[in-house]
Structures are given as C-alpha cells and as structure tokens.
Amino acid sequence: TLFGVLFGIGMSGLLWKAMKSLKKFEKIGVAIVLGLLIAIFFMFFSKIEKLSG
C-alpha cells in the first residue's frame, strides 16, 4: 500500500505539471479521464484487498 501511495503522489505531481501547460477545455477532458482512472483503480484495489485479506 505504501508503494501505491508513493506512486500516486509521484503521478499526481507529474500530472499537475502537465495540467498547467494545457488549455482550459483540455483540462476538463483530462480531469474526466483521471476521474475514471481513479474510480477503476479503487475498484481494482478493493478487489485485491479482499483477495489478499
């Protein structure tokens, strides 16, 4: 779980830099995609927790 947290922080830092260079409408599109990815990640992560636990 620690690796997941560190990976998430690192990715969010890179994405924050990328977001600053995008236009307003591109940011909206990226935010939607990120929201979906985060939702998928949490669903996947909860399944892993159930299997391991």
GROMACS .gro file of N, CA and C in nm:
model
  159
    1THR      N    1   0.083  -0.120   0.000
    1THR     CA    2   0.000   0.000   0.000
    1THR      C    3   0.087   0.126   0.000
    2LEU      N    4   0.203   0.120   0.065
    2LEU     CA    5   0.293   0.235   0.067
    2LEU      C    6   0.342   0.268  -0.073
    3PHE      N    7   0.374   0.164  -0.150
    3PHE     CA    8   0.417   0.185  -0.288
    3PHE      C    9   0.307   0.252  -0.368
    4GLY      N   10   0.183   0.209  -0.347
    4GLY     CA   11   0.069   0.268  -0.417
    4GLY      C   12   0.054   0.416  -0.384
    5VAL      N   13   0.070   0.450  -0.257
    5VAL     CA   14   0.059   0.590  -0.214
    5VAL      C   15   0.170   0.674  -0.277
    6LEU      N   16   0.294   0.626  -0.269
    6LEU     CA   17   0.407   0.699  -0.327
    6LEU      C   18   0.392   0.713  -0.478
    7PHE      N   19   0.348   0.606  -0.543
    7PHE     CA   20   0.326   0.609  -0.688
    7PHE      C   21   0.219   0.712  -0.722
    8GLY      N   22   0.112   0.715  -0.644
    8GLY     CA   23   0.003   0.810  -0.666
    8GLY      C   24   0.051   0.954  -0.650
    9ILE      N   25   0.131   0.980  -0.547
    9ILE     CA   26   0.185   1.114  -0.524
    9ILE      C   27   0.276   1.155  -0.639
   10GLY      N   28   0.362   1.064  -0.682
   10GLY     CA   29   0.452   1.093  -0.794
   10GLY      C   30   0.376   1.122  -0.922
   11MET      N   31   0.276   1.041  -0.952
   11MET     CA   32   0.197   1.060  -1.072
   11MET      C   33   0.119   1.191  -1.066
   12SER      N   34   0.063   1.224  -0.950
   12SER     CA   35  -0.013   1.348  -0.937
   12SER      C   36   0.078   1.469  -0.956
   13GLY      N   37   0.204   1.458  -0.911
   13GLY     CA   38   0.300   1.567  -0.932
   13GLY      C   39   0.329   1.588  -1.079
   14LEU      N   40   0.350   1.478  -1.152
   14LEU     CA   41   0.374   1.487  -1.296
   14LEU      C   42   0.252   1.541  -1.369
   15LEU      N   43   0.134   1.492  -1.329
   15LEU     CA   44   0.011   1.536  -1.393
   15LEU      C   45  -0.016   1.683  -1.366
   16TRP      N   46   0.019   1.731  -1.245
   16TRP     CA   47  -0.001   1.872  -1.212
   16TRP      C   48   0.082   1.960  -1.305
   17LYS      N   49   0.207   1.921  -1.333
   17LYS     CA   50   0.291   1.996  -1.426
   17LYS      C   51   0.232   1.993  -1.566
   18ALA      N   52   0.181   1.877  -1.607
   18ALA     CA   53   0.121   1.863  -1.740
   18ALA      C   54  -0.006   1.947  -1.750
   19MET      N   55  -0.086   1.950  -1.644
   19MET     CA   56  -0.212   2.025  -1.643
   19MET      C   57  -0.189   2.174  -1.661
   20LYS      N   58  -0.080   2.226  -1.603
   20LYS     CA   59  -0.052   2.369  -1.613
   20LYS      C   60  -0.026   2.413  -1.756
   21SER      N   61   0.024   2.320  -1.840
   21SER     CA   62   0.056   2.355  -1.978
   21SER      C   63  -0.063   2.335  -2.073
   22LEU      N   64  -0.172   2.277  -2.021
   22LEU     CA   65  -0.288   2.253  -2.106
   22LEU      C   66  -0.385   2.371  -2.104
   23LYS      N   67  -0.467   2.377  -2.208
   23LYS     CA   68  -0.570   2.479  -2.215
   23LYS      C   69  -0.688   2.439  -2.126
   24LYS      N   70  -0.778   2.534  -2.104
   24LYS     CA   71  -0.889   2.513  -2.012
   24LYS      C   72  -0.974   2.392  -2.050
   25PHE      N   73  -1.012   2.382  -2.176
   25PHE     CA   74  -1.100   2.273  -2.218
   25PHE      C   75  -1.029   2.139  -2.214
   26GLU      N   76  -0.898   2.140  -2.242
   26GLU     CA   77  -0.819   2.018  -2.233
   26GLU      C   78  -0.813   1.971  -2.088
   27LYS      N   79  -0.805   2.065  -1.995
   27LYS     CA   80  -0.802   2.030  -1.853
   27LYS      C   81  -0.929   1.957  -1.813
   28ILE      N   82  -1.043   2.002  -1.865
   28ILE     CA   83  -1.171   1.938  -1.833
   28ILE      C   84  -1.170   1.794  -1.882
   29GLY      N   85  -1.124   1.772  -2.005
   29GLY     CA   86  -1.116   1.637  -2.062
   29GLY      C   87  -1.023   1.549  -1.981
   30VAL      N   88  -0.907   1.602  -1.946
   30VAL     CA   89  -0.810   1.525  -1.868
   30VAL      C   90  -0.867   1.492  -1.730
   31ALA      N   91  -0.938   1.587  -1.669
   31ALA     CA   92  -0.997   1.564  -1.538
   31ALA      C   93  -1.099   1.450  -1.542
   32ILE      N   94  -1.179   1.445  -1.649
   32ILE     CA   95  -1.277   1.338  -1.664
   32ILE      C   96  -1.207   1.203  -1.676
   33VAL      N   97  -1.104   1.198  -1.761
   33VAL     CA   98  -1.028   1.074  -1.780
   33VAL      C   99  -0.963   1.031  -1.649
   34LEU      N  100  -0.903   1.125  -1.577
   34LEU     CA  101  -0.839   1.093  -1.449
   34LEU      C  102  -0.941   1.041  -1.349
   35GLY      N  103  -1.059   1.104  -1.347
   35GLY     CA  104  -1.165   1.059  -1.257
   35GLY      C  105  -1.201   0.914  -1.283
   36LEU      N  106  -1.214   0.878  -1.411
   36LEU     CA  107  -1.246   0.740  -1.448
   36LEU      C  108  -1.133   0.646  -1.407
   37LEU      N  109  -1.008   0.686  -1.433
   37LEU     CA  110  -0.894   0.603  -1.397
   37LEU      C  111  -0.887   0.580  -1.246
   38ILE      N  112  -0.912   0.686  -1.169
   38ILE     CA  113  -0.909   0.674  -1.023
   38ILE      C  114  -1.020   0.581  -0.975
   39ALA      N  115  -1.140   0.593  -1.034
   39ALA     CA  116  -1.251   0.506  -0.997
   39ALA      C  117  -1.217   0.360  -1.026
   40ILE      N  118  -1.160   0.334  -1.144
   40ILE     CA  119  -1.119   0.198  -1.182
   40ILE      C  120  -1.012   0.146  -1.086
   41PHE      N  121  -0.915   0.233  -1.054
   41PHE     CA  122  -0.808   0.195  -0.963
   41PHE      C  123  -0.863   0.153  -0.827
   42PHE      N  124  -0.958   0.231  -0.772
   42PHE     CA  125  -1.013   0.197  -0.641
   42PHE      C  126  -1.094   0.068  -0.644
   43MET      N  127  -1.168   0.044  -0.753
   43MET     CA  128  -1.243  -0.081  -0.766
   43MET      C  129  -1.146  -0.199  -0.770
   44PHE      N  130  -1.040  -0.184  -0.850
   44PHE     CA  131  -0.938  -0.288  -0.865
   44PHE      C  132  -0.867  -0.312  -0.732
   45PHE      N  133  -0.833  -0.202  -0.663
   45PHE     CA  134  -0.762  -0.210  -0.536
   45PHE      C  135  -0.845  -0.279  -0.430
   46SER      N  136  -0.975  -0.250  -0.424
   46SER     CA  137  -1.062  -0.313  -0.325
   46SER      C  138  -1.073  -0.463  -0.350
   47LYS      N  139  -1.072  -0.505  -0.477
   47LYS     CA  140  -1.074  -0.648  -0.510
   47LYS      C  141  -0.946  -0.716  -0.461
   48ILE      N  142  -0.832  -0.650  -0.480
   48ILE     CA  143  -0.703  -0.704  -0.435
   48ILE      C  144  -0.703  -0.718  -0.283
   49GLU      N  145  -0.755  -0.617  -0.214
   49GLU     CA  146  -0.762  -0.621  -0.068
   49GLU      C  147  -0.845  -0.740  -0.020
   50LYS      N  148  -0.958  -0.766  -0.087
   50LYS     CA  149  -1.044  -0.879  -0.049
   50LYS      C  150  -0.974  -1.012  -0.074
   51LEU      N  151  -0.903  -1.022  -0.187
   51LEU     CA  152  -0.833  -1.146  -0.219
   51LEU      C  153  -0.719  -1.174  -0.122
   52SER      N  154  -0.641  -1.071  -0.089
   52SER     CA  155  -0.527  -1.089  -0.001
   52SER      C  156  -0.570  -1.103   0.145
   53GLY      N  157  -0.679  -1.036   0.181
   53GLY     CA  158  -0.725  -1.039   0.318
   53GLY      C  159  -0.816  -1.157   0.344
   0.00000   0.00000   0.00000
